[in-house]
Amino acid sequence: MNREKIAMSITIGLVCVLLISIMFAQFKTVEQTDITGIETAREEELREMLASWKSKYEEVNQKVEETTHKIDEYKDKAASIEETNNLLDKELLQTDKLVGKTDVTGEGVIISLTDNQDTQIEDTDLLKLVNELKLAGAEAISINDKRIVNMSEIVNVNGTILVNTERITSPYTVKAIGNQKYLSSALSLKNSGYIDKYTSYGKTISMSVEKNIKILAYSGGKNLMEFRYAKEAK
């Protein structure tokens, strides 16, 4: 009886050992399989993530390049527009100077004409002087601070001299900006020059050469600066 129990116990022990060995073997196999699967899954996942990030990076990089290209285009256009605007501003300023819309300063001559007991200064005297100054290269002219422009009128209306439709009286101060030498020489020619010729008529005329003359901008009626009938030819 005791032998049978001992044999039974040994048999049961062996069976338990065998079962335990089989279980450990199965656990080891499962563990190895799960780890390998996980590692494989992680590797694939990382590859997919890497591919996804690479795709996103390329997409973003492309957008950055496109944006940079557009910015460069805008900069070029802005620089071009700025340059064009600067040129237009310079041309506009030059045009304003030519048509008398701005105050100007420079060297030139100042001629004074005054009525006296024997003779009076007439509108034709002033008109002749203005034409002489223009021929001598005057770039800006004024009479009693009335700017002379291309469409200015110097007329006598009922014994009153009008310049740009505004009344002026003696003494008449004519300012001209230009080359001092040319202007003074043209007016001072012996016998044939304006000053000698008109003083011989009894007119009171004097001239001075100045280094810094200021001539004010045109301030007359707008109609003198606008074309109402002349249109651009196509």
PDB file of C-alpha atoms in Angstrom:
ATOM      1  CA  MET A   1       0.000   0.000   0.000  1.00  0.00           C
ATOM      2  CA  ASN A   2       2.727   2.365   0.883  1.00  0.00           C
ATOM      3  CA  ARG A   3       4.604   1.425  -2.292  1.00  0.00           C
ATOM      4  CA  GLU A   4       1.543   2.129  -4.386  1.00  0.00           C
ATOM      5  CA  LYS A   5       1.136   5.539  -2.749  1.00  0.00           C
ATOM      6  CA  ILE A   6       4.766   6.307  -3.286  1.00  0.00           C
ATOM      7  CA  ALA A   7       4.548   5.232  -6.927  1.00  0.00           C
ATOM      8  CA  MET A   8       1.378   7.245  -7.359  1.00  0.00           C
ATOM      9  CA  SER A   9       3.003  10.293  -5.804  1.00  0.00           C
ATOM     10  CA  ILE A  10       6.053   9.923  -8.031  1.00  0.00           C
ATOM     11  CA  THR A  11       3.852   9.520 -11.101  1.00  0.00           C
ATOM     12  CA  ILE A  12       1.780  12.546 -10.173  1.00  0.00           C
ATOM     13  CA  GLY A  13       4.959  14.531  -9.501  1.00  0.00           C
ATOM     14  CA  LEU A  14       6.420  13.585 -12.855  1.00  0.00           C
ATOM     15  CA  VAL A  15       3.163  14.520 -14.570  1.00  0.00           C
ATOM     16  CA  CYS A  16       3.157  17.853 -12.755  1.00  0.00           C
ATOM     17  CA  VAL A  17       6.758  18.495 -13.736  1.00  0.00           C
ATOM     18  CA  LEU A  18       5.939  17.627 -17.326  1.00  0.00           C
ATOM     19  CA  LEU A  19       2.903  19.866 -17.359  1.00  0.00           C
ATOM     20  CA  ILE A  20       4.840  22.695 -15.775  1.00  0.00           C
ATOM     21  CA  SER A  21       7.618  22.283 -18.349  1.00  0.00           C
ATOM     22  CA  ILE A  22       5.069  22.355 -21.173  1.00  0.00           C
ATOM     23  CA  MET A  23       3.438  25.482 -19.708  1.00  0.00           C
ATOM     24  CA  PHE A  24       6.767  27.284 -19.385  1.00  0.00           C
ATOM     25  CA  ALA A  25       7.631  26.357 -22.935  1.00  0.00           C
ATOM     26  CA  GLN A  26       4.280  27.710 -24.153  1.00  0.00           C
ATOM     27  CA  PHE A  27       4.686  30.927 -22.140  1.00  0.00           C
ATOM     28  CA  LYS A  28       8.162  31.424 -23.571  1.00  0.00           C
ATOM     29  CA  THR A  29       6.881  30.900 -27.104  1.00  0.00           C
ATOM     30  CA  VAL A  30       3.976  33.316 -26.595  1.00  0.00           C
ATOM     31  CA  GLU A  31       6.287  35.904 -25.044  1.00  0.00           C
ATOM     32  CA  GLN A  32       8.737  35.656 -27.914  1.00  0.00           C
ATOM     33  CA  THR A  33       5.907  35.838 -30.437  1.00  0.00           C
ATOM     34  CA  ASP A  34       4.322  38.941 -28.833  1.00  0.00           C
ATOM     35  CA  ILE A  35       7.613  40.824 -28.536  1.00  0.00           C
ATOM     36  CA  THR A  36       8.527  40.056 -32.125  1.00  0.00           C
ATOM     37  CA  GLY A  37       5.069  41.121 -33.247  1.00  0.00           C
ATOM     38  CA  ILE A  38       5.232  44.291 -31.230  1.00  0.00           C
ATOM     39  CA  GLU A  39       8.682  45.127 -32.496  1.00  0.00           C
ATOM     40  CA  THR A  40       7.548  44.425 -36.050  1.00  0.00           C
ATOM     41  CA  ALA A  41       4.410  46.482 -35.526  1.00  0.00           C
ATOM     42  CA  ARG A  42       6.417  49.342 -34.060  1.00  0.00           C
ATOM     43  CA  GLU A  43       8.894  49.268 -36.911  1.00  0.00           C
ATOM     44  CA  GLU A  44       6.122  49.373 -39.491  1.00  0.00           C
ATOM     45  CA  GLU A  45       4.344  52.091 -37.562  1.00  0.00           C
ATOM     46  CA  LEU A  46       7.533  54.129 -37.354  1.00  0.00           C
ATOM     47  CA  ARG A  47       8.107  53.670 -41.059  1.00  0.00           C
ATOM     48  CA  GLU A  48       4.571  54.833 -41.781  1.00  0.00           C
ATOM     49  CA  MET A  49       4.989  57.780 -39.429  1.00  0.00           C
ATOM     50  CA  LEU A  50       8.334  58.629 -41.038  1.00  0.00           C
ATOM     51  CA  ALA A  51       6.813  58.426 -44.513  1.00  0.00           C
ATOM     52  CA  SER A  52       3.896  60.588 -43.377  1.00  0.00           C
ATOM     53  CA  TRP A  53       6.166  63.218 -41.823  1.00  0.00           C
ATOM     54  CA  LYS A  54       8.409  63.177 -44.864  1.00  0.00           C
ATOM     55  CA  SER A  55       5.394  63.771 -47.094  1.00  0.00           C
ATOM     56  CA  LYS A  56       4.189  66.587 -44.855  1.00  0.00           C
ATOM     57  CA  TYR A  57       7.673  68.110 -44.776  1.00  0.00           C
ATOM     58  CA  GLU A  58       7.924  68.026 -48.549  1.00  0.00           C
ATOM     59  CA  GLU A  59       4.476  69.590 -48.842  1.00  0.00           C
ATOM     60  CA  VAL A  60       5.322  72.342 -46.356  1.00  0.00           C
ATOM     61  CA  ASN A  61       8.705  72.903 -47.973  1.00  0.00           C
ATOM     62  CA  GLN A  62       7.031  73.277 -51.355  1.00  0.00           C
ATOM     63  CA  LYS A  63       4.605  75.817 -49.919  1.00  0.00           C
ATOM     64  CA  VAL A  64       7.506  77.693 -48.331  1.00  0.00           C
ATOM     65  CA  GLU A  65       9.308  77.819 -51.678  1.00  0.00           C
ATOM     66  CA  GLU A  66       6.142  79.012 -53.421  1.00  0.00           C
ATOM     67  CA  THR A  67       5.573  81.670 -50.769  1.00  0.00           C
ATOM     68  CA  THR A  68       9.211  82.793 -50.966  1.00  0.00           C
ATOM     69  CA  HIS A  69       8.916  83.038 -54.734  1.00  0.00           C
ATOM     70  CA  LYS A  70       5.767  85.145 -54.414  1.00  0.00           C
ATOM     71  CA  ILE A  71       7.447  87.373 -51.824  1.00  0.00           C
ATOM     72  CA  ASP A  72      10.385  87.899 -54.193  1.00  0.00           C
ATOM     73  CA  GLU A  73       7.941  88.768 -56.973  1.00  0.00           C
ATOM     74  CA  TYR A  74       6.154  91.239 -54.708  1.00  0.00           C
ATOM     75  CA  LYS A  75       9.485  92.767 -53.677  1.00  0.00           C
ATOM     76  CA  ASP A  76      10.510  93.168 -57.313  1.00  0.00           C
ATOM     77  CA  LYS A  77       7.159  94.697 -58.173  1.00  0.00           C
ATOM     78  CA  ALA A  78       7.294  96.962 -55.128  1.00  0.00           C
ATOM     79  CA  ALA A  79      10.809  98.088 -56.035  1.00  0.00           C
ATOM     80  CA  SER A  80       9.712  98.672 -59.600  1.00  0.00           C
ATOM     81  CA  ILE A  81       6.638 100.611 -58.474  1.00  0.00           C
ATOM     82  CA  GLU A  82       8.710 102.656 -56.040  1.00  0.00           C
ATOM     83  CA  GLU A  83      11.242 103.429 -58.751  1.00  0.00           C
ATOM     84  CA  THR A  84       8.454 104.350 -61.152  1.00  0.00           C
ATOM     85  CA  ASN A  85       6.807 106.533 -58.523  1.00  0.00           C
ATOM     86  CA  ASN A  86      10.103 108.288 -57.847  1.00  0.00           C
ATOM     87  CA  LEU A  87      10.562 108.978 -61.540  1.00  0.00           C
ATOM     88  CA  LEU A  88       6.987 110.210 -61.823  1.00  0.00           C
ATOM     89  CA  ASP A  89       7.458 112.433 -58.774  1.00  0.00           C
ATOM     90  CA  LYS A  90      10.594 113.930 -60.298  1.00  0.00           C
ATOM     91  CA  GLU A  91       8.872 114.479 -63.633  1.00  0.00           C
ATOM     92  CA  LEU A  92       5.845 115.976 -61.906  1.00  0.00           C
ATOM     93  CA  LEU A  93       8.059 118.304 -59.859  1.00  0.00           C
ATOM     94  CA  GLN A  94       9.903 119.351 -63.002  1.00  0.00           C
ATOM     95  CA  THR A  95       6.601 119.933 -64.781  1.00  0.00           C
ATOM     96  CA  ASP A  96       5.288 121.968 -61.859  1.00  0.00           C
ATOM     97  CA  LYS A  97       8.403 124.116 -62.031  1.00  0.00           C
ATOM     98  CA  LEU A  98       7.992 124.632 -65.753  1.00  0.00           C
ATOM     99  CA  VAL A  99       4.358 125.665 -65.497  1.00  0.00           C
ATOM    100  CA  GLY A 100       4.968 127.830 -62.444  1.00  0.00           C
ATOM    101  CA  LYS A 101       3.163 125.813 -59.767  1.00  0.00           C
ATOM    102  CA  THR A 102       6.027 125.943 -57.253  1.00  0.00           C
ATOM    103  CA  ASP A 103       8.112 128.651 -55.604  1.00  0.00           C
ATOM    104  CA  VAL A 104      11.608 128.757 -57.068  1.00  0.00           C
ATOM    105  CA  THR A 105      14.898 130.398 -56.139  1.00  0.00           C
ATOM    106  CA  GLY A 106      18.113 131.031 -58.000  1.00  0.00           C
ATOM    107  CA  GLU A 107      20.436 133.560 -59.496  1.00  0.00           C
ATOM    108  CA  GLY A 108      19.244 136.134 -61.984  1.00  0.00           C
ATOM    109  CA  VAL A 109      18.343 139.791 -62.416  1.00  0.00           C
ATOM    110  CA  ILE A 110      15.788 142.228 -61.010  1.00  0.00           C
ATOM    111  CA  ILE A 111      14.557 145.077 -63.202  1.00  0.00           C
ATOM    112  CA  SER A 112      12.694 148.051 -61.746  1.00  0.00           C
ATOM    113  CA  LEU A 113      10.431 150.192 -63.924  1.00  0.00           C
ATOM    114  CA  THR A 114       8.874 153.338 -62.462  1.00  0.00           C
ATOM    115  CA  ASP A 115       6.474 155.985 -63.717  1.00  0.00           C
ATOM    116  CA  ASN A 116       7.910 159.515 -63.773  1.00  0.00           C
ATOM    117  CA  GLN A 117       6.575 162.993 -64.470  1.00  0.00           C
ATOM    118  CA  ASP A 118       7.155 162.697 -68.188  1.00  0.00           C
ATOM    119  CA  THR A 119       6.398 159.084 -69.045  1.00  0.00           C
ATOM    120  CA  GLN A 120       4.533 156.105 -67.644  1.00  0.00           C
ATOM    121  CA  ILE A 121       5.321 152.437 -67.923  1.00  0.00           C
ATOM    122  CA  GLU A 122       2.898 150.731 -70.288  1.00  0.00           C
ATOM    123  CA  ASP A 123       1.755 147.163 -70.636  1.00  0.00           C
ATOM    124  CA  THR A 124       3.685 146.846 -73.897  1.00  0.00           C
ATOM    125  CA  ASP A 125       6.892 147.872 -72.075  1.00  0.00           C
ATOM    126  CA  LEU A 126       6.459 145.001 -69.634  1.00  0.00           C
ATOM    127  CA  LEU A 127       5.478 142.540 -72.371  1.00  0.00           C
ATOM    128  CA  LYS A 128       8.573 143.467 -74.380  1.00  0.00           C
ATOM    129  CA  LEU A 129      10.777 143.016 -71.313  1.00  0.00           C
ATOM    130  CA  VAL A 130       9.303 139.599 -70.565  1.00  0.00           C
ATOM    131  CA  ASN A 131       9.943 138.467 -74.147  1.00  0.00           C
ATOM    132  CA  GLU A 132      13.536 139.738 -73.986  1.00  0.00           C
ATOM    133  CA  LEU A 133      14.111 137.791 -70.768  1.00  0.00           C
ATOM    134  CA  LYS A 134      12.643 134.621 -72.268  1.00  0.00           C
ATOM    135  CA  LEU A 135      14.904 134.929 -75.313  1.00  0.00           C
ATOM    136  CA  ALA A 136      17.881 135.345 -72.955  1.00  0.00           C
ATOM    137  CA  GLY A 137      17.056 132.050 -71.242  1.00  0.00           C
ATOM    138  CA  ALA A 138      15.054 133.086 -68.177  1.00  0.00           C
ATOM    139  CA  GLU A 139      13.597 130.024 -66.480  1.00  0.00           C
ATOM    140  CA  ALA A 140      11.136 131.867 -64.239  1.00  0.00           C
ATOM    141  CA  ILE A 141       9.728 135.411 -64.394  1.00  0.00           C
ATOM    142  CA  SER A 142       7.401 137.461 -62.228  1.00  0.00           C
ATOM    143  CA  ILE A 143       6.017 140.996 -62.275  1.00  0.00           C
ATOM    144  CA  ASN A 144       5.209 142.423 -58.864  1.00  0.00           C
ATOM    145  CA  ASP A 145       5.257 138.821 -57.599  1.00  0.00           C
ATOM    146  CA  LYS A 146       2.715 137.718 -60.206  1.00  0.00           C
ATOM    147  CA  ARG A 147       4.201 134.625 -61.802  1.00  0.00           C
ATOM    148  CA  ILE A 148       4.391 134.735 -65.570  1.00  0.00           C
ATOM    149  CA  VAL A 149       3.321 131.461 -67.189  1.00  0.00           C
ATOM    150  CA  ASN A 150       2.780 130.488 -70.813  1.00  0.00           C
ATOM    151  CA  MET A 151      -0.826 131.677 -70.794  1.00  0.00           C
ATOM    152  CA  SER A 152      -0.307 134.827 -68.728  1.00  0.00           C
ATOM    153  CA  GLU A 153      -1.748 138.067 -70.047  1.00  0.00           C
ATOM    154  CA  ILE A 154      -0.201 141.496 -69.668  1.00  0.00           C
ATOM    155  CA  VAL A 155      -2.830 143.983 -70.814  1.00  0.00           C
ATOM    156  CA  ASN A 156      -4.043 147.530 -70.284  1.00  0.00           C
ATOM    157  CA  VAL A 157      -7.709 147.828 -69.369  1.00  0.00           C
ATOM    158  CA  ASN A 158      -9.000 151.378 -68.983  1.00  0.00           C
ATOM    159  CA  GLY A 159      -5.584 152.729 -68.069  1.00  0.00           C
ATOM    160  CA  THR A 160      -4.834 149.906 -65.609  1.00  0.00           C
ATOM    161  CA  ILE A 161      -2.247 147.218 -66.237  1.00  0.00           C
ATOM    162  CA  LEU A 162      -3.444 143.685 -65.499  1.00  0.00           C
ATOM    163  CA  VAL A 163      -1.215 140.656 -65.084  1.00  0.00           C
ATOM    164  CA  ASN A 164      -2.995 137.324 -64.788  1.00  0.00           C
ATOM    165  CA  THR A 165      -6.215 139.360 -64.531  1.00  0.00           C
ATOM    166  CA  GLU A 166      -4.863 141.135 -61.411  1.00  0.00           C
ATOM    167  CA  ARG A 167      -4.178 144.875 -61.214  1.00  0.00           C
ATOM    168  CA  ILE A 168      -0.590 146.053 -60.706  1.00  0.00           C
ATOM    169  CA  THR A 169       0.801 149.572 -60.278  1.00  0.00           C
ATOM    170  CA  SER A 170       4.127 151.395 -60.430  1.00  0.00           C
ATOM    171  CA  PRO A 171       6.813 150.730 -59.414  1.00  0.00           C
ATOM    172  CA  TYR A 172       6.984 147.513 -61.407  1.00  0.00           C
ATOM    173  CA  THR A 173       9.483 144.937 -60.206  1.00  0.00           C
ATOM    174  CA  VAL A 174      10.349 142.264 -62.750  1.00  0.00           C
ATOM    175  CA  LYS A 175      12.281 139.285 -61.405  1.00  0.00           C
ATOM    176  CA  ALA A 176      13.970 136.741 -63.659  1.00  0.00           C
ATOM    177  CA  ILE A 177      15.869 133.600 -62.682  1.00  0.00           C
ATOM    178  CA  GLY A 178      18.471 132.303 -65.104  1.00  0.00           C
ATOM    179  CA  ASN A 179      22.109 132.681 -66.075  1.00  0.00           C
ATOM    180  CA  GLN A 180      23.126 136.093 -64.688  1.00  0.00           C
ATOM    181  CA  LYS A 181      25.623 136.733 -67.440  1.00  0.00           C
ATOM    182  CA  TYR A 182      23.229 136.011 -70.293  1.00  0.00           C
ATOM    183  CA  LEU A 183      20.311 137.907 -68.783  1.00  0.00           C
ATOM    184  CA  SER A 184      22.260 141.028 -67.840  1.00  0.00           C
ATOM    185  CA  SER A 185      24.198 141.078 -71.111  1.00  0.00           C
ATOM    186  CA  ALA A 186      21.054 140.753 -73.213  1.00  0.00           C
ATOM    187  CA  LEU A 187      19.410 143.709 -71.473  1.00  0.00           C
ATOM    188  CA  SER A 188      22.559 145.857 -71.248  1.00  0.00           C
ATOM    189  CA  LEU A 189      23.674 145.903 -74.885  1.00  0.00           C
ATOM    190  CA  LYS A 190      24.880 149.366 -75.803  1.00  0.00           C
ATOM    191  CA  ASN A 191      22.187 151.371 -77.627  1.00  0.00           C
ATOM    192  CA  SER A 192      20.259 148.272 -78.817  1.00  0.00           C
ATOM    193  CA  GLY A 193      19.714 146.664 -75.420  1.00  0.00           C
ATOM    194  CA  TYR A 194      16.386 146.986 -73.652  1.00  0.00           C
ATOM    195  CA  ILE A 195      17.617 149.298 -70.875  1.00  0.00           C
ATOM    196  CA  ASP A 196      19.435 151.757 -73.151  1.00  0.00           C
ATOM    197  CA  LYS A 197      16.634 151.734 -75.703  1.00  0.00           C
ATOM    198  CA  TYR A 198      13.814 152.434 -73.255  1.00  0.00           C
ATOM    199  CA  THR A 199      15.711 154.901 -71.082  1.00  0.00           C
ATOM    200  CA  SER A 200      16.294 156.867 -74.270  1.00  0.00           C
ATOM    201  CA  TYR A 201      12.485 157.143 -74.469  1.00  0.00           C
ATOM    202  CA  GLY A 202      12.472 158.795 -71.043  1.00  0.00           C
ATOM    203  CA  LYS A 203      11.524 155.651 -69.105  1.00  0.00           C
ATOM    204  CA  THR A 204      12.909 155.135 -65.611  1.00  0.00           C
ATOM    205  CA  ILE A 205      14.516 151.689 -65.629  1.00  0.00           C
ATOM    206  CA  SER A 206      17.247 150.098 -63.515  1.00  0.00           C
ATOM    207  CA  MET A 207      18.660 146.597 -63.167  1.00  0.00           C
ATOM    208  CA  SER A 208      20.527 144.684 -60.476  1.00  0.00           C
ATOM    209  CA  VAL A 209      22.192 141.276 -60.585  1.00  0.00           C
ATOM    210  CA  GLU A 210      21.299 139.006 -57.678  1.00  0.00           C
ATOM    211  CA  LYS A 211      22.556 135.615 -56.498  1.00  0.00           C
ATOM    212  CA  ASN A 212      19.432 134.531 -54.666  1.00  0.00           C
ATOM    213  CA  ILE A 213      16.098 135.585 -56.126  1.00  0.00           C
ATOM    214  CA  LYS A 214      12.815 134.054 -55.019  1.00  0.00           C
ATOM    215  CA  ILE A 215       9.885 133.867 -57.409  1.00  0.00           C
ATOM    216  CA  LEU A 216       6.541 132.772 -56.028  1.00  0.00           C
ATOM    217  CA  ALA A 217       4.315 130.116 -57.556  1.00  0.00           C
ATOM    218  CA  TYR A 218       1.516 131.051 -59.915  1.00  0.00           C
ATOM    219  CA  SER A 219      -1.559 132.134 -57.952  1.00  0.00           C
ATOM    220  CA  GLY A 220      -3.817 133.507 -60.669  1.00  0.00           C
ATOM    221  CA  GLY A 221      -7.151 132.230 -61.888  1.00  0.00           C
ATOM    222  CA  LYS A 222      -7.396 128.506 -62.565  1.00  0.00           C
ATOM    223  CA  ASN A 223      -8.725 129.103 -66.058  1.00  0.00           C
ATOM    224  CA  LEU A 224      -5.264 130.314 -67.109  1.00  0.00           C
ATOM    225  CA  MET A 225      -3.782 126.919 -66.189  1.00  0.00           C
ATOM    226  CA  GLU A 226      -6.460 124.756 -67.774  1.00  0.00           C
ATOM    227  CA  PHE A 227      -7.239 123.891 -71.377  1.00  0.00           C
ATOM    228  CA  ARG A 228     -10.921 124.290 -72.143  1.00  0.00           C
ATOM    229  CA  TYR A 229     -10.819 123.863 -75.905  1.00  0.00           C
ATOM    230  CA  ALA A 230      -7.528 122.161 -76.815  1.00  0.00           C
ATOM    231  CA  LYS A 231      -7.646 118.367 -76.495  1.00  0.00           C
ATOM    232  CA  GLU A 232      -5.039 115.657 -76.855  1.00  0.00           C
ATOM    233  CA  ALA A 233      -4.729 114.493 -80.457  1.00  0.00           C
ATOM    234  CA  LYS A 234      -5.228 110.757 -80.939  1.00  0.00           C
TER     235      LYS A 234
END
